[in-house]
Coordinates of C-alpha atoms (C1' of nucleotides) in Angstrom, one line a residue:
Chain A
M6 CA 39.1 27.1 4.1
S7 CA 42.5 25.9 5.3
Y8 CA 43.9 27.3 8.6
L9 CA 47.0 28.1 6.5
E10 CA 45.1 30.9 4.8
L11 CA 43.9 32.5 8.1
S12 CA 45.7 35.1 10.2
E13 CA 46.6 34.2 13.7
Q14 CA 43.7 36.3 15.1
E15 CA 41.2 34.6 12.8
I16 CA 42.4 31.2 14.0
Q17 CA 42.1 32.3 17.6
R18 CA 38.6 33.5 17.1
R19 CA 37.6 30.2 15.5
E20 CA 39.0 28.4 18.5
T21 CA 37.1 30.6 21.0
L22 CA 34.0 29.9 18.9
N23 CA 34.5 26.2 19.6
K24 CA 35.2 26.8 23.3
L25 CA 31.9 28.7 23.5
R26 CA 30.1 25.8 21.9
E27 CA 31.7 23.4 24.4
L28 CA 30.3 25.5 27.2
G29 CA 26.9 25.1 25.6
I30 CA 26.7 28.6 24.3
N31 CA 25.3 29.0 20.8
P32 CA 27.4 31.8 19.1
Y33 CA 24.7 32.3 16.6
P34 CA 21.4 32.0 18.4
A35 CA 18.1 32.0 16.5
E36 CA 15.7 33.6 18.9
L37 CA 14.9 37.3 18.9
Y38 CA 16.5 39.6 21.4
P39 CA 14.0 41.9 23.1
V40 CA 15.8 45.2 22.4
S41 CA 13.9 48.1 24.0
D42 CA 16.4 50.9 24.2
F43 CA 19.0 52.7 22.1
S44 CA 22.2 54.4 23.2
N45 CA 21.5 57.9 21.9
E46 CA 18.1 58.0 23.5
I47 CA 19.5 56.8 26.8
K48 CA 22.2 59.4 26.8
S49 CA 19.9 62.3 25.8
N50 CA 17.3 61.3 28.3
F51 CA 19.2 59.8 31.2
N52 CA 17.0 58.2 33.9
E53 CA 19.0 56.9 36.8
G54 CA 18.1 53.3 37.7
K55 CA 15.9 52.7 34.7
Q56 CA 15.9 49.1 33.5
V57 CA 17.1 48.8 29.9
C58 CA 17.8 46.2 27.3
L59 CA 19.9 46.9 24.3
A60 CA 22.1 45.2 21.8
G61 CA 25.0 45.9 19.5
R62 CA 28.7 45.3 18.8
M63 CA 31.2 45.3 21.6
M64 CA 33.8 47.9 20.4
S65 CA 36.1 48.1 23.4
Q66 CA 36.8 46.2 26.5
R67 CA 38.6 47.4 29.7
I68 CA 39.0 44.5 32.1
M69 CA 40.0 45.3 35.7
G70 CA 39.9 42.0 37.5
K71 CA 36.5 41.5 39.0
A72 CA 35.0 44.4 37.2
S73 CA 35.0 45.5 33.5
F74 CA 33.9 48.2 31.2
A75 CA 33.0 47.7 27.6
E76 CA 31.5 49.9 24.9
L77 CA 28.5 48.8 23.1
Q78 CA 27.8 50.3 19.6
D79 CA 24.2 50.1 18.3
S80 CA 22.7 51.7 15.3
T81 CA 22.5 55.1 17.0
G82 CA 25.9 55.4 18.7
R83 CA 27.9 54.0 21.6
I84 CA 27.2 53.5 25.3
Q85 CA 29.4 52.2 28.1
V86 CA 28.4 49.1 30.0
Y87 CA 29.7 48.0 33.4
I88 CA 30.0 44.4 34.3
N89 CA 30.7 43.2 37.8
R90 CA 31.8 39.5 38.3
D91 CA 29.9 38.8 41.5
E92 CA 26.7 40.4 40.3
L93 CA 26.8 38.7 37.0
C94 CA 27.7 35.4 38.7
P95 CA 26.3 35.4 42.2
G96 CA 27.0 31.7 42.9
E97 CA 30.2 29.7 43.0
D98 CA 30.4 29.3 39.2
K99 CA 32.1 32.4 37.7
T100 CA 32.5 30.9 34.2
L101 CA 30.2 33.4 32.6
Y102 CA 32.4 36.3 33.7
N103 CA 35.9 34.7 33.9
E104 CA 35.7 32.6 30.7
V105 CA 32.9 33.9 28.5
F106 CA 33.1 37.6 29.0
K107 CA 36.8 38.0 29.7
R108 CA 38.3 35.4 27.4
Y109 CA 35.9 34.4 24.7
L110 CA 34.3 37.7 23.7
D111 CA 36.2 39.7 21.0
L112 CA 35.9 43.2 19.8
G113 CA 33.2 43.3 17.1
D114 CA 31.0 40.6 18.6
F115 CA 27.3 41.3 18.9
I116 CA 26.0 41.1 22.4
G117 CA 22.8 42.0 24.2
V118 CA 22.7 43.4 27.7
K119 CA 20.0 43.9 30.3
G120 CA 20.6 46.1 33.3
Y121 CA 19.9 49.5 34.9
L122 CA 21.3 53.0 34.1
F123 CA 23.8 54.7 36.4
K124 CA 26.6 57.2 36.2
T125 CA 30.2 56.2 37.0
Q126 CA 32.4 58.2 39.4
V127 CA 33.7 60.2 36.5
G128 CA 30.2 60.9 35.3
E129 CA 29.8 58.7 32.3
I130 CA 26.3 57.4 31.6
S131 CA 26.6 53.6 31.7
V132 CA 24.5 50.4 31.9
H133 CA 25.0 48.3 35.0
V134 CA 24.8 44.9 33.4
Q135 CA 22.8 42.2 35.2
E136 CA 22.5 39.8 32.2
F137 CA 24.3 39.5 28.9
T138 CA 23.9 37.3 25.9
L139 CA 26.2 36.6 23.0
L140 CA 24.1 37.3 19.9
S141 CA 26.7 36.8 17.1
K142 CA 30.4 36.0 17.0
S143 CA 32.7 38.0 14.8
L144 CA 35.5 36.0 13.2
K145 CA 37.5 38.8 11.6
P146 CA 39.0 41.6 13.6
L147 CA 37.7 45.1 12.8
P148 CA 40.2 47.8 12.1
L149 CA 39.5 49.9 15.2
P150 CA 40.5 53.6 15.3
K151 CA 41.3 55.1 18.7
T152 CA 40.7 58.6 19.8
D153 CA 43.1 60.0 22.4
T154 CA 42.5 62.4 25.1
E155 CA 43.2 65.3 22.9
G156 CA 40.7 64.1 20.3
R157 CA 43.4 62.9 17.8
I158 CA 42.4 59.8 15.9
H159 CA 44.9 57.0 15.6
D160 CA 44.9 54.0 13.2
A161 CA 42.0 55.4 11.3
F162 CA 40.6 53.1 8.6
T163 CA 41.3 55.4 5.7
D164 CA 42.5 53.4 2.7
P165 CA 39.9 54.3 0.1
E166 CA 40.2 51.0 -1.7
L167 CA 39.4 49.0 1.4
R168 CA 36.7 51.4 2.5
Y169 CA 34.8 51.1 -0.7
R170 CA 35.3 47.4 -1.2
Q171 CA 34.3 46.6 2.4
R172 CA 31.8 49.4 3.0
Y173 CA 30.3 47.3 5.8
V174 CA 33.5 47.7 7.8
D175 CA 33.8 51.3 6.8
M176 CA 30.4 52.0 8.4
V177 CA 31.1 50.1 11.6
V178 CA 34.3 51.9 12.4
N179 CA 33.8 55.3 10.7
P180 CA 30.7 56.8 12.2
G181 CA 30.5 59.7 9.8
V182 CA 30.0 57.4 6.8
K183 CA 26.5 56.3 8.0
E184 CA 25.6 60.0 8.3
I185 CA 26.2 60.5 4.6
F186 CA 23.8 57.8 3.7
I187 CA 21.2 58.8 6.2
K188 CA 21.3 62.2 4.5
R189 CA 21.1 60.6 1.1
T190 CA 17.9 58.9 2.1
K191 CA 16.5 62.1 3.7
L192 CA 17.1 63.8 0.3
F193 CA 15.1 61.2 -1.6
N194 CA 12.3 61.3 1.0
A195 CA 12.2 65.1 0.9
M196 CA 12.0 65.1 -2.8
R197 CA 9.2 62.5 -2.9
Q198 CA 7.3 64.4 -0.3
F199 CA 7.6 67.6 -2.3
F200 CA 6.4 65.9 -5.5
N201 CA 3.6 63.9 -3.9
D202 CA 2.3 67.1 -2.1
A203 CA 2.2 68.7 -5.5
G204 CA 0.0 65.9 -6.8
Y205 CA 2.5 64.2 -9.0
M206 CA 2.9 60.4 -9.3
E207 CA 6.0 58.3 -8.8
V208 CA 6.2 55.7 -11.6
E209 CA 8.5 52.9 -12.9
T210 CA 9.7 52.6 -16.5
P211 CA 11.8 50.0 -18.2
V212 CA 15.5 49.6 -17.2
L213 CA 16.0 47.1 -20.1
Q214 CA 15.3 49.0 -23.3
A215 CA 15.4 47.8 -26.9
I216 CA 16.4 51.3 -27.9
P217 CA 18.5 53.3 -25.4
G218 CA 17.1 56.8 -25.8
G219 CA 16.8 60.1 -24.0
A220 CA 20.5 60.9 -23.9
S221 CA 23.6 60.2 -26.0
A222 CA 26.0 58.0 -24.2
R223 CA 27.5 54.6 -24.8
P224 CA 25.1 52.0 -23.3
F225 CA 25.7 48.6 -21.6
I226 CA 24.4 45.9 -23.8
T227 CA 22.9 42.6 -22.8
H228 CA 20.9 39.9 -24.5
H229 CA 17.5 38.4 -24.0
N230 CA 17.5 34.7 -24.7
A231 CA 13.9 34.0 -25.2
L232 CA 13.4 36.8 -27.7
D233 CA 16.9 36.5 -29.0
I234 CA 17.4 40.2 -29.2
P235 CA 19.9 42.7 -27.8
L236 CA 18.7 44.8 -24.9
Y237 CA 20.3 47.8 -23.4
M238 CA 20.5 49.1 -19.9
R239 CA 18.9 52.5 -19.8
I240 CA 21.0 55.6 -20.2
A241 CA 17.9 57.7 -19.4
N242 CA 14.2 57.3 -18.8
E243 CA 13.1 60.6 -20.5
L244 CA 11.3 59.1 -23.5
Y245 CA 9.3 56.7 -21.4
L246 CA 8.1 59.4 -18.9
K247 CA 7.0 61.5 -21.9
R248 CA 4.9 58.6 -23.2
L249 CA 3.1 58.6 -19.9
I250 CA 2.3 62.3 -20.3
V251 CA 0.9 61.4 -23.7
G252 CA -1.1 58.8 -21.9
G253 CA -2.8 61.4 -19.8
F254 CA -0.9 61.9 -16.5
D255 CA -0.4 65.5 -15.5
G256 CA 2.8 64.9 -13.6
V257 CA 5.1 61.8 -13.3
Y258 CA 8.5 61.4 -11.8
E259 CA 10.9 58.6 -11.3
F260 CA 14.2 58.0 -9.5
S261 CA 16.1 56.3 -12.2
K262 CA 19.2 54.2 -12.0
N263 CA 20.9 54.9 -15.3
F264 CA 23.9 53.1 -16.7
R265 CA 26.6 54.5 -19.0
N266 CA 29.5 52.6 -20.3
E267 CA 32.0 55.4 -20.0
G268 CA 34.9 56.5 -17.9
M269 CA 34.9 56.4 -14.1
D270 CA 36.4 59.1 -11.9
R271 CA 35.4 61.0 -8.8
T272 CA 32.2 62.4 -10.4
H273 CA 31.2 59.5 -12.6
N274 CA 30.1 56.0 -11.7
P275 CA 28.9 53.5 -14.4
E276 CA 25.5 53.4 -12.6
F277 CA 24.2 56.5 -11.1
T278 CA 20.8 57.9 -10.0
A279 CA 18.9 60.6 -11.8
M280 CA 15.5 62.0 -10.9
E281 CA 13.3 63.0 -13.8
I282 CA 10.0 64.8 -13.5
Y283 CA 7.5 65.8 -16.3
V284 CA 4.6 68.2 -15.7
A285 CA 1.9 68.9 -18.3
Y286 CA 0.8 72.4 -19.3
K287 CA 4.0 74.0 -17.8
D288 CA 7.0 75.6 -19.4
Y289 CA 10.6 76.0 -18.4
N290 CA 9.9 79.3 -16.6
W291 CA 7.5 77.6 -14.3
M292 CA 10.0 74.8 -13.9
M293 CA 12.7 77.2 -12.7
E294 CA 10.5 78.4 -9.8
F295 CA 9.5 74.8 -9.1
T296 CA 13.2 73.8 -9.0
E297 CA 14.4 76.5 -6.6
Q298 CA 11.5 75.8 -4.3
L299 CA 12.3 72.1 -4.5
L300 CA 16.0 72.5 -3.7
E301 CA 15.4 74.9 -0.8
H302 CA 13.0 72.4 0.6
C303 CA 15.4 69.5 0.2
A304 CA 18.4 71.4 1.7
M305 CA 16.3 72.2 4.8
A306 CA 15.2 68.6 5.1
V307 CA 18.7 67.2 4.8
N308 CA 20.8 69.7 6.8
G309 CA 18.2 71.8 8.6
T310 CA 19.5 74.9 6.8
T311 CA 19.6 76.1 3.2
S312 CA 23.3 76.9 3.4
A313 CA 25.9 74.2 2.7
T314 CA 29.6 74.0 2.6
F315 CA 31.4 72.4 -0.3
G316 CA 35.2 72.4 -0.1
E317 CA 36.2 76.0 0.1
H318 CA 32.8 77.3 -1.1
S319 CA 29.8 78.3 1.0
I320 CA 26.6 77.9 -1.0
D321 CA 23.0 78.8 -0.3
F322 CA 20.1 77.0 -1.7
K323 CA 17.6 79.6 -0.6
A324 CA 15.3 80.6 -3.5
P325 CA 15.2 82.4 -5.8
Y326 CA 18.3 81.8 -7.9
K327 CA 19.9 84.1 -10.4
R328 CA 19.0 83.5 -14.0
V329 CA 21.5 84.2 -16.8
T330 CA 21.1 83.5 -20.5
M331 CA 23.9 81.6 -22.1
R332 CA 24.5 84.5 -24.5
Q333 CA 24.7 87.0 -21.6
S334 CA 27.0 84.6 -19.6
I335 CA 29.5 84.4 -22.5
I336 CA 29.4 88.2 -22.9
D337 CA 30.0 88.6 -19.1
F338 CA 33.1 86.4 -19.1
T339 CA 34.6 86.9 -22.6
G340 CA 33.1 90.1 -24.0
F341 CA 32.0 88.1 -27.1
D342 CA 28.4 88.2 -28.3
I343 CA 27.4 84.9 -29.9
Q344 CA 24.1 86.4 -31.2
G345 CA 23.8 86.1 -35.0
K346 CA 27.4 84.8 -35.5
S347 CA 28.1 82.3 -38.2
E348 CA 29.8 78.9 -37.5
D349 CA 33.2 80.2 -38.8
E350 CA 33.0 83.4 -36.7
L351 CA 32.3 81.2 -33.6
R352 CA 35.2 78.9 -34.5
I353 CA 37.6 81.8 -34.8
A354 CA 36.4 83.4 -31.6
A355 CA 36.8 80.1 -29.8
L356 CA 40.3 79.7 -31.2
S357 CA 41.2 83.2 -30.0
M358 CA 40.2 82.2 -26.5
G359 CA 42.6 79.3 -26.6
I360 CA 39.9 76.6 -27.0
A361 CA 40.7 73.5 -29.0
V362 CA 38.2 73.2 -31.9
D363 CA 37.9 70.9 -34.9
E364 CA 35.9 70.8 -38.1
T365 CA 33.2 68.4 -36.8
M366 CA 32.0 71.0 -34.3
G367 CA 28.8 72.7 -35.3
K368 CA 27.6 76.1 -33.9
G369 CA 25.9 74.6 -30.9
K370 CA 29.0 72.5 -30.0
L371 CA 31.3 75.6 -30.4
I372 CA 29.1 77.7 -28.1
D373 CA 29.0 74.9 -25.6
E374 CA 32.8 74.7 -25.6
I375 CA 33.1 78.4 -25.1
F376 CA 30.7 78.3 -22.2
G377 CA 32.3 75.2 -20.7
A378 CA 35.8 76.7 -20.8
K379 CA 35.1 80.3 -19.9
C380 CA 31.9 80.6 -17.9
E381 CA 30.7 77.4 -16.3
G382 CA 33.2 77.3 -13.5
N383 CA 32.4 80.8 -12.3
Y384 CA 28.9 80.0 -11.0
I385 CA 29.3 79.0 -7.4
Q386 CA 26.0 79.9 -6.0
P387 CA 23.0 78.1 -7.6
T388 CA 22.4 79.9 -10.9
F389 CA 20.1 79.0 -13.8
I390 CA 21.8 79.2 -17.2
T391 CA 19.0 79.5 -19.9
D392 CA 18.4 79.4 -23.6
Y393 CA 20.9 76.9 -25.0
P394 CA 21.7 76.6 -28.7
K395 CA 19.4 74.3 -30.6
E396 CA 21.9 71.7 -31.8
M397 CA 22.8 70.8 -28.3
S398 CA 19.2 70.1 -27.2
P399 CA 17.4 67.7 -29.6
L400 CA 14.6 67.0 -27.2
C401 CA 13.9 70.6 -26.3
K402 CA 11.3 73.0 -27.7
A403 CA 12.6 75.9 -29.8
H404 CA 12.7 79.2 -28.0
R405 CA 9.5 81.2 -28.5
D406 CA 11.4 84.4 -29.4
N407 CA 14.5 83.0 -31.2
P408 CA 14.4 79.8 -33.4
E409 CA 18.2 79.3 -33.0
L410 CA 17.8 78.8 -29.2
T411 CA 15.8 76.4 -27.1
E412 CA 13.8 76.8 -23.9
R413 CA 16.2 75.0 -21.8
F414 CA 18.0 75.7 -18.5
E415 CA 20.7 74.1 -16.5
L416 CA 21.2 74.7 -12.8
M417 CA 24.9 75.3 -12.0
V418 CA 26.2 74.9 -8.5
C419 CA 29.9 75.2 -7.7
G420 CA 30.7 75.3 -11.4
K421 CA 29.0 72.0 -12.2
E422 CA 25.6 71.1 -13.6
V423 CA 23.2 69.6 -11.1
A424 CA 19.9 69.9 -13.0
N425 CA 18.7 70.2 -16.6
A426 CA 15.3 71.2 -17.8
Y427 CA 13.3 71.9 -20.9
S428 CA 10.0 73.1 -22.3
E429 CA 9.7 69.7 -23.9
L430 CA 9.6 69.4 -27.6
N431 CA 6.1 68.1 -28.5
D432 CA 6.0 68.8 -32.2
P433 CA 6.4 65.3 -33.7
I434 CA 7.6 66.6 -37.1
D435 CA 10.2 68.9 -35.6
Q436 CA 11.3 66.1 -33.3
R437 CA 11.8 63.7 -36.2
E438 CA 13.9 66.3 -38.0
R439 CA 16.0 66.9 -34.8
F440 CA 16.7 63.2 -34.5
E441 CA 17.7 63.0 -38.1
E442 CA 20.0 66.0 -37.6
Q443 CA 21.6 64.2 -34.7
L444 CA 22.2 61.2 -36.9
R445 CA 23.9 63.4 -39.5
L446 CA 26.1 65.0 -36.8
Q447 CA 27.1 61.7 -35.5
E448 CA 27.8 60.2 -38.9
K449 CA 30.6 62.7 -39.0
G450 CA 32.5 60.5 -36.6
D451 CA 30.8 60.0 -33.3
D452 CA 30.7 56.5 -32.0
E453 CA 27.8 57.3 -29.7
A454 CA 25.2 56.7 -32.4
M455 CA 21.7 57.7 -31.3
F456 CA 18.9 55.5 -32.4
I457 CA 15.7 57.0 -33.6
D458 CA 13.0 55.7 -31.3
Q459 CA 10.1 55.3 -33.8
D460 CA 7.6 54.4 -31.1
F461 CA 8.4 57.5 -29.2
L462 CA 7.8 59.6 -32.3
R463 CA 4.5 57.7 -32.8
S464 CA 3.4 58.6 -29.3
L465 CA 4.1 62.3 -30.0
E466 CA 2.0 62.1 -33.2
Y467 CA -1.0 61.2 -31.0
G468 CA -0.3 64.4 -29.2
M469 CA 1.6 65.4 -26.1
P470 CA 0.4 68.4 -24.2
P471 CA 2.9 71.3 -23.6
T472 CA 5.1 69.9 -20.9
S473 CA 8.1 70.9 -18.9
G474 CA 10.6 68.3 -17.7
L475 CA 13.4 68.4 -15.2
G476 CA 16.3 66.0 -14.5
I477 CA 18.5 66.2 -11.4
G478 CA 21.7 64.2 -10.8
M479 CA 21.0 62.9 -7.4
D480 CA 24.5 61.7 -6.6
R481 CA 25.9 65.1 -7.5
L482 CA 23.3 66.9 -5.4
I483 CA 24.0 64.8 -2.4
M484 CA 27.7 65.4 -2.8
Y485 CA 27.0 69.1 -2.5
L486 CA 24.7 68.6 0.5
T487 CA 27.3 66.4 2.4
N488 CA 30.5 68.2 1.3
N489 CA 32.0 65.2 -0.5
A490 CA 34.2 65.7 -3.6
S491 CA 33.9 62.1 -4.7
I492 CA 30.9 60.3 -6.0
Q493 CA 32.3 57.1 -4.4
E494 CA 31.7 58.6 -1.0
V495 CA 28.0 58.9 -1.6
L496 CA 27.4 55.5 -3.1
F497 CA 27.2 52.5 -0.8
F498 CA 29.0 50.3 -3.3
P499 CA 30.9 52.3 -5.9
Q500 CA 32.0 50.3 -8.9
M501 CA 35.5 48.8 -8.4
R502 CA 37.7 46.6 -10.4
P503 CA 37.1 43.0 -9.3
E504 CA 39.3 41.8 -6.5
V505 CA 42.1 39.5 -7.5
V506 CA 41.5 36.1 -6.0
Q507 CA 44.4 35.1 -3.8
P508 CA 46.1 32.1 -5.4
K509 CA 45.8 28.9 -3.3
I510 CA 48.9 27.7 -1.5
E511 CA 50.4 25.2 -3.8
L512 CA 54.0 24.7 -4.8
S513 CA 55.3 26.6 -7.7
A514 CA 57.5 24.9 -10.4
T515 CA 60.7 26.0 -8.7
E516 CA 59.5 24.9 -5.3
T517 CA 58.5 21.5 -6.7
E518 CA 61.9 21.1 -8.2
I519 CA 63.6 21.7 -4.9
F520 CA 61.2 19.5 -3.0
E521 CA 61.5 16.6 -5.5
C522 CA 65.2 16.8 -5.2
M523 CA 65.1 16.7 -1.5
K524 CA 62.7 13.7 -1.5
I525 CA 65.5 11.7 -3.0
E526 CA 68.4 13.1 -0.9
T527 CA 66.5 13.8 2.4
E528 CA 69.6 15.7 3.7
M529 CA 72.1 17.9 1.9
L530 CA 74.4 20.8 2.4
L531 CA 72.6 23.9 1.3
P532 CA 75.2 25.1 -1.3
D533 CA 75.1 21.6 -2.9
L534 CA 71.4 21.9 -3.3
R535 CA 71.8 25.4 -4.7
A536 CA 74.2 24.1 -7.3
K537 CA 71.9 21.3 -8.3
V538 CA 68.9 23.3 -9.2
D539 CA 68.8 25.8 -12.0
M540 CA 66.9 29.0 -11.1
S541 CA 67.5 32.7 -10.4
N542 CA 68.7 33.8 -7.0
K543 CA 65.4 35.4 -6.3
Q544 CA 63.5 32.3 -7.3
W545 CA 65.8 30.2 -5.1
D546 CA 65.4 32.5 -2.1
I547 CA 61.6 32.7 -2.3
S548 CA 61.1 29.1 -3.1
L549 CA 63.2 28.0 -0.1
K550 CA 61.5 30.4 2.2
T551 CA 58.1 29.1 1.1
L552 CA 59.1 25.5 1.7
T553 CA 60.6 26.1 5.1
K554 CA 57.6 28.3 6.1
N555 CA 55.2 25.5 5.3
N556 CA 57.2 23.1 7.3
L557 CA 58.2 20.9 4.4
L558 CA 62.0 21.5 4.7
K559 CA 64.2 22.7 7.5
V560 CA 67.5 24.6 7.3
S561 CA 69.9 24.2 10.2
K562 CA 73.4 25.4 11.0
E563 CA 75.9 23.0 12.4
D564 CA 79.6 23.8 12.7
D565 CA 79.3 26.7 10.4
L566 CA 77.8 24.5 7.7
L567 CA 74.2 25.0 6.5
Y568 CA 72.2 21.7 6.2
I569 CA 68.8 21.3 4.6
R570 CA 66.6 18.4 5.7
L571 CA 63.3 16.9 4.6
I572 CA 60.7 17.0 7.4
Chain B
rG18 C1' 43.7 58.0 -22.1
rA19 C1' 48.0 61.4 -19.8
rU20 C1' 50.9 62.8 -15.6
rU21 C1' 52.2 61.8 -10.7
rC22 C1' 52.3 59.4 -5.9
rC23 C1' 51.6 55.0 -3.2
rG24 C1' 51.7 49.3 -2.1
rU25 C1' 55.9 46.6 4.6
rA26 C1' 52.3 42.8 10.9
rG27 C1' 44.9 42.5 11.8
rC28 C1' 45.1 48.6 11.6
rU29 C1' 48.0 53.2 11.1
rC30 C1' 52.8 53.9 9.5
rA31 C1' 58.8 54.0 10.1
rG32 C1' 62.8 51.6 7.7
rC33 C1' 69.0 56.7 5.3
rU34 C1' 73.7 56.2 0.2
rG35 C1' 71.8 47.8 -0.6
rG36 C1' 74.1 44.1 4.9
rU37 C1' 69.7 39.1 9.6
rA38 C1' 62.4 43.3 9.5
rG39 C1' 60.7 47.9 13.3
rA40 C1' 57.1 51.1 16.5
rG41 C1' 52.2 52.2 18.5
rC42 C1' 47.6 50.1 18.7
rA43 C1' 45.1 45.2 18.1
rA44 C1' 46.0 39.8 19.5
rU45 C1' 47.6 35.9 23.4
rA46 C1' 48.9 34.9 28.9
rC47 C1' 48.9 36.7 34.1
rA48 C1' 47.6 40.6 37.8
rC49 C1' 43.9 44.3 39.0
rU50 C1' 36.0 45.8 41.9
rU51 C1' 33.8 52.7 38.8
rU52 C1' 37.8 52.6 34.1
rU53 C1' 37.7 55.4 29.6
rA54 C1' 43.6 55.9 24.2
rA55 C1' 42.6 51.9 31.5
rU56 C1' 47.3 50.2 33.7
rG57 C1' 51.6 46.8 34.6
rU58 C1' 54.6 42.4 33.2
rA59 C1' 55.5 38.7 29.5
rU60 C1' 54.6 36.4 24.6
rG61 C1' 53.4 35.4 19.5
rG62 C1' 52.6 37.6 14.8
rG63 C1' 55.6 39.4 8.0
rC64 C1' 55.0 35.7 0.1
rC65 C1' 58.2 43.8 2.7
rC66 C1' 52.0 43.7 -4.1
rU67 C1' 53.8 40.2 -8.4
rG68 C1' 57.6 38.8 -12.0
rG69 C1' 62.4 39.7 -14.0
rG70 C1' 67.3 42.1 -13.7
rU71 C1' 71.8 44.2 -11.3
rU72 C1' 74.7 42.3 -6.9
rC73 C1' 78.5 37.9 -2.9
rG74 C1' 73.9 39.9 -0.9
rA75 C1' 67.5 43.6 -2.6
rA76 C1' 61.9 45.8 1.5
rU77 C1' 65.8 49.3 -0.4
rC78 C1' 68.6 50.2 -7.0
rC79 C1' 66.6 49.2 -12.4
rC80 C1' 62.7 47.2 -15.9
rA81 C1' 57.8 45.3 -16.6
rG82 C1' 53.1 44.1 -14.7
rC83 C1' 48.9 44.2 -11.1
rG84 C1' 46.1 47.2 -7.6
rG85 C1' 44.9 51.9 -5.5
rG86 C1' 44.8 57.4 -4.7
rA87 C1' 45.3 62.5 -6.7
rU88 C1' 45.3 65.9 -10.8
rC89 C1' 44.1 66.6 -16.0
rA90 C1' 41.5 65.0 -20.5
rC91 C1' 36.8 62.6 -22.3
rC92 C1' 31.6 62.2 -20.9
rA93 C1' 25.0 67.5 -22.6

RNA sequence: GAUUCCGUAGCUCAGCUGGUAGAGCAAUACACUUUUAAUGUAUGGGCCCUGGGUUCGAAUCCCAGCGGGAUCACCA
């Protein structure tokens, strides 16, 4: 990398790196550093005079002549360290303090310190440093927010683009960010624990699938060279988990990275994480109880309480949750009873509610539209919506009391779906007909053609026990538990458009034209040169600035005349 | 996909109806032995997102593009 492409501060840091090497200090030492203490533990359990050894980034430095304070940030927080010149360097040679610590350490560098604990005159718990070691030099300056005496934060690193693209920086300077991801991991752990305690088994199923099944969404497509076949990134893992139930497991679950080639916004990322669990010999009523127990357990594990705040809403994950059938929900919010209505009657009703409809919509779709427009948003507290129309649920068993409905529920929180569950369809003949019905619906003009997975149907023909399955959108759930309105805040590395590569510094056509001209003339009056080249004023202006900036040409003013010279 | 806002120093942001580019913090140098947004003095630092247009003159006005945010639509 050329120095031309570096900022002043980056150049300075590279120079101090060399100075450190000249002093015989390796800025990137290989040996382990014997960390024995952490800042949060020292602060919560202060023990005057205790010998400690800790390591982290130096995040601030206050030099006051022969003594200095610095803040060390480790994985658990920050702690102040105190460095005294004559204690650090008892002999004549004060280089370690005067040069290394004061001049050649930069904010963001990793250092290790050994010393003893004490409290300063103003009562701050600090480490009295007796020995410090440079562990790793930082060559780029961190954007460092400052908090003033009244708690206001200045210069916060807030630009979402930079925060997502450089999440590593985001986490170093914005401490709340790490908290979100710690909670995310706690959520996964709590769920695993709950399932494992219930005796169910975590499994792994294919991410690359020859037939992307289990949902209807546009897949990402790739190619396997050796087999010379197209393969798809999975959009769901449902059909594979059901095969495992066929194979004889009583309960299987998987945290599944799914991939959908669709739009991105604050609740959708092309890759996202779903949890799916299937339990044999259960139905969706059992699954509702299981789900509310699960979420209560998870909320406690993540936040230590079942209540959570999401935006303006206060929600409570304490079981049990209200259960409302889709029919009753639509009656509640529109007064309209969908029971026994024909497709035309539903279409007219939807139109009268101001919902856009078209001829391709079947009964199920119409009902779903009405529910989505008029009901869904009203369920703030966790609520089970049950008994969805059959057309919307091709993998779900028909309702035991009403063949037009299915044994399905969705869990709504803050007006959005966080979980979806069925009494799974295990009648292979019915399943085949549902798939074919889906195909017919999609031939009407849906580009998300669903493939019929013949192997899945074959597995059902061998027999699948009655089974209930549940899927949870993990990203969405953690958004609720951490009060984040954007999925990007709960993913370490949300999908971004690729960064544009900065063009190398090389002369443009107009710059070359000017430069070639000056190579011949060496010295000219500026207006003469301007007259000689053919370009817009803006091109002229920018080209000249670039050339002078890179020390190729120089403009000088003599006796009110502007001269340009080759350097 | 639609609407709307934004893009200026390492960071956060000013910059009026066009007239030589600004602040705070960060950086550099010096002083200072319990400070904490340390302090004091001095110094350096800019493709004002890109391209085109209007103009004697554009960070500023106009057009197009790129990138990002927000809202809406689509997405079981």
